[in-house]
Amino acid sequence: MSDLDLDPTQLDRYSRHIIMDDVGPEGQKNLLDAEVLVLGAGGLGAPIIQYLAAAGVGTLGIADDDEVELSNLQRQVIHGDDDVGRKKVDSAADFVAQLNPDVDVEKHELRVTADNIEELIDGYDFVVDGTDNFATRYLVNDACTLAGIPFSHGSIFKFEGQVTTFAGEEDSPCYRCLFPEAPPAGMVPNCATAGVLGVLPGTVGCIQATETVKHIIGKGESLDGSMLFFDALEMEFDRVEIPKNDDCPVCGDDPAIESVHDVEYSASCAIDVDGEASGEPEIEASN
């Protein structure tokens, strides 16, 4: 859209945004002009995609290599019985088309690797990470941090979730400031082995979508520099500061990671001192 003019259908559809002083027609235009990439169309990706589409994010990239399974339907609310066996990117795109025709979906049916992530994220204003394995989280962090693209991180486990935003500013931390390397393989089980409360990814994913919308309209305080922890059993939220680490290997004063090809994106996501490692982590969007 080239100006602030909205057609009558859009004025009606987005009326609850338009009447807000902090959004208004200009904020809605920013949403319609925005390009956001969602990594994973599973438990976290489902509410993220649903609410960003409803908000009118004009271009929504969806990256996922998986198919819909019956066990997904307990929490992955954009898919239904008839979608079992379909590619999640196809099911998600159909859901968005039914929800809001203003949104253009860019489908990326692929496995995210160090060889393709730079091209994948290029051109997007914001990246939302809805994956559930450490290798991809570190890959997303490193690629987005090096490219200066802000992104949201979310993760879930049983009854607990955590969310943060990395704005990519000069004084912003990154994921490696908090966790320089992944825990040993097998220490943290995934949702397929440990289980997850079906409504939990809805809560965490909605917070990620909220952070995305706030970033696009330029309003409010983001989670940049802190992480929000949610305990669904106790119904408690805790916010913990994430200080920028001057010795961080990717965003510190003397970074050891200057390319995603400097890292072995596997169990440890450790820096390859020889600079020869190149892992191929897979999006596992079964949150």
mmCIF file of C-alpha atoms in Angstrom, residues 11 33 40 45 57-58 61-62 86 103 118 146 170 172 196 221 228 269:
data_model
loop_
_atom_site.group_PDB
_atom_site.id
_atom_site.type_symbol
_atom_site.label_atom_id
_atom_site.label_comp_id
_atom_site.label_asym_id
_atom_site.label_seq_id
_atom_site.Cartn_x
_atom_site.Cartn_y
_atom_site.Cartn_z
ATOM 1 C CA LEU A 11 -11.575 -0.119 7.656
ATOM 2 C CA ASP A 33 3.463 -3.462 4.662
ATOM 3 C CA GLY A 40 7.761 -23.707 12.231
ATOM 4 C CA GLY A 45 3.873 -21.428 15.019
ATOM 5 C CA VAL A 57 0.715 -8.617 8.542
ATOM 6 C CA GLY A 58 0.896 -8.212 4.785
ATOM 7 C CA GLY A 61 6.649 -16.333 5.351
ATOM 8 C CA ILE A 62 6.121 -19.834 6.755
ATOM 9 C CA ARG A 86 -0.591 -32.751 4.347
ATOM 10 C CA VAL A 103 -2.119 -11.578 3.732
ATOM 11 C CA GLU A 118 20.910 -16.477 5.097
ATOM 12 C CA LEU A 146 24.882 -11.390 12.129
ATOM 13 C CA GLU A 170 23.989 -2.268 19.637
ATOM 14 C CA SER A 172 20.988 -5.875 22.818
ATOM 15 C CA VAL A 196 3.293 -30.627 26.698
ATOM 16 C CA GLU A 221 8.370 -2.069 25.748
ATOM 17 C CA LEU A 228 9.742 -13.984 30.412
ATOM 18 C CA CYS A 269 26.128 -25.936 18.771
#
